[in-house]
XYZ file of C-alpha atoms in Angstrom:
294
model
C 76.687 129.242 54.396
C 74.757 128.923 57.635
C 75.397 130.695 60.891
C 78.054 129.574 63.353
C 78.746 130.068 67.042
C 82.211 129.824 68.521
C 81.865 128.997 72.225
C 81.526 125.607 73.912
C 81.044 124.527 77.498
C 84.322 123.832 79.268
C 85.742 120.448 78.390
C 83.719 119.948 75.200
C 86.282 121.092 72.656
C 86.428 119.078 69.466
C 83.637 116.643 68.759
C 81.670 115.886 65.638
C 80.104 118.600 63.519
C 76.837 120.076 64.712
C 73.964 121.067 62.425
C 71.039 123.211 63.532
C 69.111 126.331 62.535
C 68.457 129.680 64.227
C 64.770 129.377 63.399
C 64.366 126.489 65.861
C 64.466 129.048 68.666
C 61.595 131.019 67.099
C 59.308 128.552 65.313
C 56.796 126.208 66.942
C 56.241 128.274 70.127
C 54.906 126.121 72.951
C 54.685 128.454 75.961
C 55.757 126.760 79.190
C 55.596 123.280 77.679
C 58.713 121.201 78.495
C 59.561 121.036 74.760
C 60.063 124.742 74.119
C 62.228 126.975 71.889
C 64.585 127.801 74.751
C 65.908 124.221 74.635
C 67.535 124.876 71.274
C 68.412 128.478 72.045
C 70.531 127.240 74.961
C 72.407 124.850 72.680
C 72.858 127.338 69.832
C 74.473 129.763 72.276
C 76.823 127.105 73.637
C 78.169 125.268 70.582
C 79.635 125.764 67.144
C 77.079 124.829 64.526
C 76.313 125.012 60.845
C 72.900 125.612 59.339
C 70.815 122.662 58.245
C 68.011 122.592 55.699
C 64.340 121.791 55.384
C 63.186 118.378 54.211
C 61.172 118.025 51.034
C 57.670 116.629 51.132
C 58.951 113.589 49.223
C 61.441 112.890 52.028
C 58.710 113.152 54.676
C 56.367 110.858 52.738
C 58.877 108.003 52.883
C 57.782 107.610 56.521
C 54.462 109.418 56.946
C 51.050 109.373 55.335
C 49.879 112.221 53.088
C 47.075 112.855 55.588
C 49.563 113.425 58.402
C 51.613 115.824 56.287
C 48.485 117.745 55.351
C 47.329 117.850 58.986
C 50.520 119.569 60.140
C 50.626 121.851 57.093
C 47.032 123.021 57.614
C 47.400 124.213 61.235
C 46.835 127.964 61.285
C 46.245 128.658 64.976
C 47.432 127.192 68.298
C 46.004 123.736 68.889
C 46.701 120.454 70.660
C 47.208 117.366 68.499
C 46.995 115.122 71.556
C 47.228 115.671 75.295
C 50.997 116.243 75.089
C 51.586 117.781 71.667
C 50.931 121.459 70.916
C 51.198 122.933 67.439
C 50.595 126.226 65.680
C 50.984 127.983 62.342
C 54.808 127.691 62.286
C 55.001 124.064 63.411
C 55.069 122.686 59.869
C 58.090 124.839 59.005
C 59.861 123.735 62.182
C 59.083 120.075 61.521
C 60.437 120.270 57.962
C 63.617 121.940 59.240
C 64.021 119.287 61.925
C 63.657 116.408 59.491
C 65.888 117.969 56.842
C 68.623 118.833 59.337
C 68.496 115.237 60.607
C 68.977 114.014 57.027
C 71.982 116.275 56.554
C 73.480 115.037 59.823
C 73.000 111.424 58.749
C 74.746 112.096 55.459
C 77.679 113.896 57.099
C 78.098 111.932 60.318
C 77.068 114.949 62.403
C 74.835 115.745 65.390
C 71.524 117.467 64.570
C 70.218 119.862 67.225
C 66.556 119.970 66.210
C 63.055 120.489 67.531
C 60.379 119.299 67.687
C 61.775 115.846 68.528
C 60.595 112.897 66.510
C 60.821 109.376 67.903
C 57.191 109.146 69.104
C 55.719 110.249 65.750
C 53.918 107.322 64.138
C 53.564 106.777 60.422
C 50.007 108.154 60.476
C 49.862 110.602 63.387
C 51.910 112.907 65.615
C 52.355 111.949 69.260
C 54.256 112.808 72.427
C 55.747 116.229 71.493
C 56.666 114.829 68.028
C 55.247 115.803 64.619
C 57.408 113.917 62.096
C 59.902 111.173 62.952
C 63.241 112.849 62.264
C 65.516 109.851 62.731
C 63.280 107.566 60.670
C 63.122 110.098 57.831
C 66.915 110.390 57.962
C 67.268 106.609 57.814
C 65.065 106.367 54.730
C 66.939 109.227 53.065
C 70.370 107.655 53.452
C 69.000 104.316 52.280
C 67.769 106.087 49.146
C 71.303 107.439 48.686
C 72.950 104.012 48.778
C 73.398 102.946 52.426
C 71.025 99.986 52.630
C 71.627 98.743 56.185
C 70.851 101.286 58.899
C 70.801 100.778 62.657
C 69.135 103.155 65.100
C 70.066 103.242 68.784
C 67.679 105.243 70.971
C 68.758 106.116 74.516
C 66.044 108.687 75.225
C 64.334 107.838 78.513
C 61.071 107.167 76.655
C 60.601 104.284 74.250
C 60.831 105.296 70.592
C 57.485 103.781 69.694
C 57.132 105.733 66.452
C 60.512 104.618 65.144
C 59.696 101.042 66.078
C 56.334 101.173 64.321
C 57.753 102.603 61.106
C 60.419 99.884 60.807
C 58.694 96.938 62.509
C 58.290 94.978 59.252
C 61.516 96.221 57.612
C 64.555 94.029 58.189
C 66.878 96.549 56.526
C 66.678 98.802 59.616
C 67.706 97.587 63.066
C 66.142 99.463 65.991
C 67.411 99.215 69.575
C 65.963 101.221 72.463
C 67.072 101.568 76.088
C 64.281 103.246 78.048
C 62.517 103.455 81.384
C 59.732 100.873 81.625
C 56.925 100.789 82.532
C 56.645 104.414 81.500
C 55.262 106.624 78.735
C 54.262 105.683 76.024
C 53.674 102.198 77.455
C 55.393 100.264 74.669
C 58.819 98.638 74.529
C 58.309 95.962 77.169
C 60.489 92.877 77.583
C 58.417 90.711 75.267
C 58.166 93.296 72.471
C 61.005 91.987 70.324
C 61.722 90.715 66.837
C 64.786 89.950 64.744
C 65.536 93.614 63.973
C 63.826 95.242 66.973
C 65.558 95.123 70.344
C 63.873 96.671 73.367
C 65.871 96.956 76.582
C 63.466 98.115 79.308
C 65.236 99.682 82.298
C 63.906 99.971 85.837
C 63.281 103.402 87.325
C 66.368 104.654 89.135
C 68.849 103.057 86.723
C 72.097 104.959 86.332
C 75.403 104.745 84.493
C 76.296 101.249 85.665
C 72.997 99.718 84.598
C 72.842 101.555 81.272
C 76.404 100.729 80.252
C 76.031 97.082 81.294
C 72.862 96.785 79.199
C 74.579 98.477 76.270
C 77.699 96.305 76.404
C 75.948 92.989 76.961
C 72.763 93.419 74.900
C 72.766 96.382 72.495
C 76.328 96.352 71.165
C 76.443 92.624 70.252
C 73.089 92.855 68.459
C 74.071 95.932 66.440
C 77.460 94.430 65.568
C 75.764 91.262 64.342
C 73.504 93.355 62.112
C 76.626 95.086 60.654
C 75.060 98.426 59.662
C 76.479 100.755 57.033
C 75.304 103.694 59.150
C 74.282 104.035 62.790
C 71.860 106.794 63.776
C 71.428 107.719 67.424
C 68.208 109.099 68.876
C 69.988 111.041 71.605
C 67.683 111.996 74.425
C 69.084 113.408 77.652
C 65.988 112.990 79.807
C 67.444 109.921 81.563
C 69.645 112.390 83.463
C 69.263 112.445 87.232
C 68.042 116.072 87.217
C 65.562 115.843 84.341
C 62.018 116.776 85.420
C 60.137 114.227 83.291
C 61.623 110.882 84.349
C 63.158 108.869 87.171
C 66.586 107.794 85.924
C 70.071 108.586 87.254
C 72.378 108.770 84.217
C 75.210 111.307 84.600
C 77.128 113.370 82.089
C 79.848 110.716 82.164
C 77.221 108.121 81.362
C 76.055 109.992 78.261
C 79.684 110.442 77.182
C 80.212 106.683 77.436
C 76.966 105.823 75.646
C 78.022 108.080 72.771
C 81.538 106.613 72.731
C 80.163 103.095 72.529
C 77.769 104.073 69.732
C 80.664 105.606 67.809
C 82.351 102.209 67.514
C 79.391 100.348 66.039
C 79.391 101.480 62.389
C 81.613 103.121 59.749
C 79.454 106.264 59.933
C 77.602 107.444 63.035
C 75.256 110.414 63.309
C 72.991 111.670 66.061
C 69.649 113.468 66.311
C 68.472 115.294 69.437
C 65.347 113.923 71.096
C 64.449 114.757 74.724
C 66.187 116.515 77.588
C 64.190 119.179 79.413
C 66.356 120.690 82.135
C 67.700 123.867 80.539
C 70.382 124.243 83.183
C 71.959 120.843 82.524
C 71.219 120.197 78.840
C 74.222 122.005 77.283
C 76.750 120.183 79.483
C 75.115 116.806 78.801
C 75.118 117.422 75.050
C 78.731 118.543 75.327
C 79.622 115.277 77.035
C 77.936 113.314 74.252
C 79.816 115.327 71.614
C 83.057 114.299 73.295
C 81.973 110.676 73.168
C 81.069 110.870 69.492
C 84.376 112.543 68.562
């Protein structure tokens, strides 16, 4: 049985189960990079959680090329995979733990506190802090276990370009993303749509009112029409008003309401942590989302 913690931020009692791993606060050191081990350490200290597991190579290969897997496995010293994405000798272990814990969360209807995040990772290369695409790997895993129709809702402030790319030609997975646009990574604009891909670009400065209106009038009807067996949420908290990497104004109440609305869209709902880089605010924002998912 994995480790547990017993304290929560005030007002966040209850909520769905949380899966994580103590090694996330040690593996994949990134110095003063915004995506750093202290992000998970802050959450592990604040919430009850149960230990996740590592993904198998077979599970990773459902979404990523053998060359990409070998690239991450072969890193034996600190390096940069692109201008935003550091890696080192323990990054492969961290990435396997992140993907496997996301799979377990998807199977159990839980929230996976993982790092590195995943939604920018393309099928053939890492990108934007992300090595393997955790939510995509989780979606493929639960499809393999008998849940054929999966929807993914991504409310990270950045567009989930990797998730979109992996499922662009697959009508069994519906992908919806609310994100700041124009903004990194440059994709997800208003004309980038198809039957099972819904991009909802949001103007800089958008807050709770704009996000919840877009969700209620655009995202929710589309997901309900798709009628998923399982909904997975790429839960980023970098659209918060105090996050250092973006220009949005979503509050803790806004994240609670986004989670609550997601909860009503499928028989089983699970969540995977993506962004959120203000260590002072992240635990309270995650706590608000846990309330919404409960």
